[in-house]
mmCIF file of C-alpha atoms and ligand atoms in Angstrom:
data_model
loop_
_atom_site.group_PDB
_atom_site.id
_atom_site.type_symbol
_atom_site.label_atom_id
_atom_site.label_comp_id
_atom_site.label_asym_id
_atom_site.label_seq_id
_atom_site.Cartn_x
_atom_site.Cartn_y
_atom_site.Cartn_z
ATOM 1 C CA MET X 1 -52.468 -188.399 -70.738
ATOM 2 C CA TYR X 2 -55.737 -189.173 -69.022
ATOM 3 C CA ASP X 3 -56.754 -192.803 -69.064
ATOM 4 C CA PHE X 4 -60.314 -192.998 -67.853
ATOM 5 C CA LYS X 5 -61.426 -196.180 -69.617
ATOM 6 C CA ILE X 6 -64.244 -197.362 -67.395
ATOM 7 C CA GLN X 7 -65.079 -201.051 -67.399
ATOM 8 C CA ALA X 8 -67.689 -201.473 -64.712
ATOM 9 C CA ALA X 9 -69.512 -204.669 -63.750
ATOM 10 C CA ASP X 10 -72.956 -203.083 -63.837
ATOM 11 C CA ASN X 11 -74.778 -199.858 -64.607
ATOM 12 C CA ALA X 12 -74.632 -198.522 -61.033
ATOM 13 C CA ALA X 13 -70.877 -199.116 -60.832
ATOM 14 C CA MET X 14 -70.447 -197.518 -64.241
ATOM 15 C CA TYR X 15 -72.184 -194.302 -63.187
ATOM 16 C CA ARG X 16 -70.244 -194.288 -59.893
ATOM 17 C CA ASP X 17 -66.971 -194.533 -61.832
ATOM 18 C CA LEU X 18 -68.155 -191.988 -64.385
ATOM 19 C CA LYS X 19 -69.002 -189.557 -61.598
ATOM 20 C CA SER X 20 -65.583 -189.869 -59.951
ATOM 21 C CA ALA X 21 -63.808 -189.602 -63.297
ATOM 22 C CA LEU X 22 -65.748 -186.417 -64.091
ATOM 23 C CA GLN X 23 -64.993 -184.967 -60.655
ATOM 24 C CA GLY X 24 -61.302 -185.717 -61.238
ATOM 25 C CA LEU X 25 -61.321 -184.137 -64.695
ATOM 26 C CA VAL X 26 -62.962 -180.869 -63.700
ATOM 27 C CA ALA X 27 -61.498 -180.451 -60.207
ATOM 28 C CA ASP X 28 -58.630 -178.124 -61.093
ATOM 29 C CA GLU X 29 -60.086 -176.372 -64.118
ATOM 30 C CA SER X 30 -62.402 -173.373 -64.202
ATOM 31 C CA ASP X 31 -62.799 -172.998 -67.973
ATOM 32 C CA ALA X 32 -66.360 -174.011 -68.860
ATOM 33 C CA ILE X 33 -65.635 -174.985 -72.482
ATOM 34 C CA ALA X 34 -62.714 -177.209 -71.462
ATOM 35 C CA ASN X 35 -64.832 -178.887 -68.806
ATOM 36 C CA MET X 36 -67.793 -179.443 -71.151
ATOM 37 C CA ALA X 37 -65.436 -180.834 -73.805
ATOM 38 C CA ASN X 38 -63.918 -183.368 -71.414
ATOM 39 C CA ALA X 39 -67.326 -184.264 -69.963
ATOM 40 C CA ALA X 40 -68.714 -184.935 -73.474
ATOM 41 C CA ALA X 41 -65.698 -187.101 -74.336
ATOM 42 C CA LEU X 42 -65.924 -189.032 -71.076
ATOM 43 C CA ILE X 43 -69.640 -189.773 -71.531
ATOM 44 C CA TRP X 44 -69.092 -190.726 -75.187
ATOM 45 C CA GLU X 45 -66.255 -193.103 -74.292
ATOM 46 C CA THR X 46 -68.118 -194.688 -71.378
ATOM 47 C CA LEU X 47 -71.806 -195.117 -72.206
ATOM 48 C CA PRO X 48 -72.621 -197.781 -74.792
ATOM 49 C CA ASP X 49 -74.937 -197.256 -77.784
ATOM 50 C CA LEU X 50 -74.672 -193.503 -78.271
ATOM 51 C CA ASN X 51 -74.589 -191.488 -81.471
ATOM 52 C CA TRP X 52 -74.283 -188.021 -79.868
ATOM 53 C CA ALA X 53 -73.265 -186.636 -76.479
ATOM 54 C CA GLY X 54 -72.723 -183.000 -75.670
ATOM 55 C CA PHE X 55 -73.984 -179.632 -74.566
ATOM 56 C CA TYR X 56 -76.151 -176.741 -75.611
ATOM 57 C CA ARG X 57 -75.397 -173.572 -73.616
ATOM 58 C CA ASN X 58 -77.916 -170.951 -72.545
ATOM 59 C CA VAL X 59 -76.706 -167.868 -74.389
ATOM 60 C CA GLY X 60 -79.113 -165.018 -73.696
ATOM 61 C CA GLY X 61 -82.199 -167.233 -73.597
ATOM 62 C CA GLU X 62 -81.338 -169.345 -76.633
ATOM 63 C CA LEU X 63 -79.611 -172.729 -76.725
ATOM 64 C CA VAL X 64 -76.311 -172.581 -78.617
ATOM 65 C CA LEU X 65 -74.281 -175.657 -79.524
ATOM 66 C CA GLY X 66 -71.401 -176.390 -77.153
ATOM 67 C CA PRO X 67 -68.726 -179.079 -76.972
ATOM 68 C CA PHE X 68 -69.909 -182.500 -78.132
ATOM 69 C CA GLN X 69 -68.987 -185.853 -79.654
ATOM 70 C CA GLY X 70 -70.823 -187.225 -82.680
ATOM 71 C CA ARG X 71 -72.032 -185.747 -85.953
ATOM 72 C CA PRO X 72 -72.184 -182.002 -86.546
ATOM 73 C CA ALA X 73 -75.466 -180.755 -85.082
ATOM 74 C CA CYS X 74 -77.908 -177.862 -85.375
ATOM 75 C CA ILE X 75 -76.350 -174.772 -83.835
ATOM 76 C CA ARG X 76 -79.198 -172.774 -82.281
ATOM 77 C CA ILE X 77 -82.357 -174.110 -80.634
ATOM 78 C CA PRO X 78 -85.027 -171.776 -79.238
ATOM 79 C CA PHE X 79 -86.348 -172.562 -75.742
ATOM 80 C CA GLY X 80 -89.459 -174.706 -76.113
ATOM 81 C CA GLN X 81 -88.402 -176.316 -79.397
ATOM 82 C CA GLY X 82 -87.555 -179.998 -79.650
ATOM 83 C CA VAL X 83 -86.331 -182.129 -76.760
ATOM 84 C CA CYS X 84 -83.490 -179.801 -75.737
ATOM 85 C CA GLY X 85 -85.761 -176.769 -75.943
ATOM 86 C CA ALA X 86 -88.378 -178.517 -73.784
ATOM 87 C CA ALA X 87 -85.733 -179.245 -71.125
ATOM 88 C CA ALA X 88 -84.588 -175.607 -71.250
ATOM 89 C CA ALA X 89 -88.120 -174.189 -71.019
ATOM 90 C CA THR X 90 -89.275 -176.455 -68.170
ATOM 91 C CA LEU X 91 -85.963 -177.116 -66.377
ATOM 92 C CA GLU X 92 -87.129 -180.742 -66.272
ATOM 93 C CA VAL X 93 -85.232 -183.791 -67.500
ATOM 94 C CA GLN X 94 -86.613 -185.042 -70.824
ATOM 95 C CA ARG X 95 -86.194 -188.791 -71.243
ATOM 96 C CA VAL X 96 -87.657 -189.763 -74.588
ATOM 97 C CA ASP X 97 -87.966 -193.428 -75.596
ATOM 98 C CA ASP X 98 -88.919 -192.639 -79.205
ATOM 99 C CA VAL X 99 -87.827 -189.256 -80.508
ATOM 100 C CA HIS X 100 -89.955 -189.623 -83.639
ATOM 101 C CA ALA X 101 -93.047 -189.519 -81.421
ATOM 102 C CA PHE X 102 -91.875 -186.336 -79.647
ATOM 103 C CA PRO X 103 -93.674 -183.245 -80.969
ATOM 104 C CA GLY X 104 -91.199 -180.879 -82.630
ATOM 105 C CA HIS X 105 -88.185 -183.163 -82.248
ATOM 106 C CA ILE X 106 -85.230 -181.706 -84.145
ATOM 107 C CA ALA X 107 -83.544 -184.483 -86.112
ATOM 108 C CA CYS X 108 -79.870 -183.524 -86.270
ATOM 109 C CA ASP X 109 -78.895 -187.115 -87.006
ATOM 110 C CA ALA X 110 -81.483 -189.409 -88.619
ATOM 111 C CA ALA X 111 -79.945 -192.302 -86.674
ATOM 112 C CA SER X 112 -81.200 -190.955 -83.329
ATOM 113 C CA ALA X 113 -84.033 -193.043 -81.850
ATOM 114 C CA SER X 114 -84.035 -192.122 -78.162
ATOM 115 C CA GLU X 115 -82.651 -189.235 -76.163
ATOM 116 C CA ILE X 116 -82.121 -187.843 -72.684
ATOM 117 C CA VAL X 117 -81.673 -184.145 -71.984
ATOM 118 C CA VAL X 118 -80.707 -182.972 -68.500
ATOM 119 C CA PRO X 119 -80.833 -179.278 -67.586
ATOM 120 C CA ILE X 120 -77.787 -177.943 -65.760
ATOM 121 C CA VAL X 121 -79.136 -175.400 -63.306
ATOM 122 C CA ARG X 122 -77.412 -173.245 -60.691
ATOM 123 C CA ASP X 123 -79.347 -170.932 -58.347
ATOM 124 C CA GLY X 124 -82.468 -171.450 -60.451
ATOM 125 C CA GLU X 125 -80.727 -170.309 -63.676
ATOM 126 C CA LEU X 126 -80.234 -172.568 -66.688
ATOM 127 C CA ILE X 127 -76.546 -172.749 -67.604
ATOM 128 C CA ALA X 128 -76.694 -175.457 -70.280
ATOM 129 C CA VAL X 129 -78.335 -178.753 -71.143
ATOM 130 C CA LEU X 130 -76.583 -182.094 -71.373
ATOM 131 C CA ASP X 131 -77.973 -183.923 -74.435
ATOM 132 C CA ILE X 132 -77.313 -187.613 -75.067
ATOM 133 C CA ASP X 133 -78.743 -189.454 -78.093
ATOM 134 C CA SER X 134 -78.884 -193.136 -78.989
ATOM 135 C CA PRO X 135 -79.695 -195.070 -82.151
ATOM 136 C CA LYS X 136 -81.533 -197.599 -79.925
ATOM 137 C CA THR X 137 -85.180 -197.029 -78.988
ATOM 138 C CA ALA X 138 -85.713 -196.621 -75.213
ATOM 139 C CA ARG X 139 -81.967 -196.704 -74.576
ATOM 140 C CA PHE X 140 -82.155 -194.551 -71.427
ATOM 141 C CA THR X 141 -83.620 -196.080 -68.251
ATOM 142 C CA ALA X 142 -84.541 -194.495 -64.939
ATOM 143 C CA ASP X 143 -81.078 -195.577 -63.720
ATOM 144 C CA ASP X 144 -79.457 -193.698 -66.596
ATOM 145 C CA GLU X 145 -81.540 -190.673 -65.694
ATOM 146 C CA ALA X 146 -80.397 -190.835 -62.043
ATOM 147 C CA GLY X 147 -76.763 -191.192 -63.166
ATOM 148 C CA CYS X 148 -77.011 -188.309 -65.638
ATOM 149 C CA ARG X 149 -78.643 -186.069 -63.015
ATOM 150 C CA LYS X 150 -75.583 -186.639 -60.794
ATOM 151 C CA LEU X 151 -73.253 -185.669 -63.651
ATOM 152 C CA ALA X 152 -75.325 -182.521 -64.223
ATOM 153 C CA GLU X 153 -75.052 -181.637 -60.503
ATOM 154 C CA ILE X 154 -71.259 -181.844 -60.664
ATOM 155 C CA LEU X 155 -71.246 -179.673 -63.791
ATOM 156 C CA ALA X 156 -73.663 -177.138 -62.288
ATOM 157 C CA GLU X 157 -71.055 -176.317 -59.663
ATOM 158 C CA ILE X 158 -68.226 -175.633 -62.098
ATOM 159 C CA LEU X 159 -69.665 -174.341 -65.380
HETATM 160 N N1 SME M 1 -82.684 -183.827 -81.097
HETATM 161 C C1 SME M 1 -82.472 -182.640 -80.378
HETATM 162 C C2 SME M 1 -81.620 -181.658 -81.122
HETATM 163 C C3 SME M 1 -80.211 -181.741 -80.764
HETATM 164 S S1 SME M 1 -79.424 -183.031 -81.506
HETATM 165 O O1 SME M 1 -80.016 -184.286 -81.123
HETATM 166 C C4 SME M 1 -77.829 -183.026 -81.141
HETATM 167 C C5 SME M 1 -83.767 -181.985 -79.958
HETATM 168 O O2 SME M 1 -84.836 -182.251 -80.486
HETATM 169 O O3 SME M 1 -83.674 -181.186 -79.064
#
């Protein structure tokens, strides 16, 4: 059994612990689905105030639902559509304080209020996006973005 319950004193310590836990979980495994599944579970268990955490994979230039935690979600998202599609099309992190104000936002769960989507890129190619949603407006800060970018870097090496 893995016991990765992280109880950190502050946000920086939490992301540091999250990063080492993720490195530990993926270190000896090469299967991308297994690694995405454990990464989604680890993020879901660790970050407060989430209603969805998971992955959309780049399958032939379209985003296809990957391992996640939360409610069942839309399965295919074209590049350029919604928050995930914007991250895929631009390869830029999308940190959205109010998803209802984001043009073309795809509401998989009406409870979602804010969202961060981090592209996972290796050698200039999009592998997947990490998508994290919250029922709280402006849940994700610049510190969260920095922490999530680090997680995406770890995943870029092994997915
Ligand atoms: N809201 C996302 C769709 C994915 S779900 O949140 C899981 C978007 O607009 O890209």
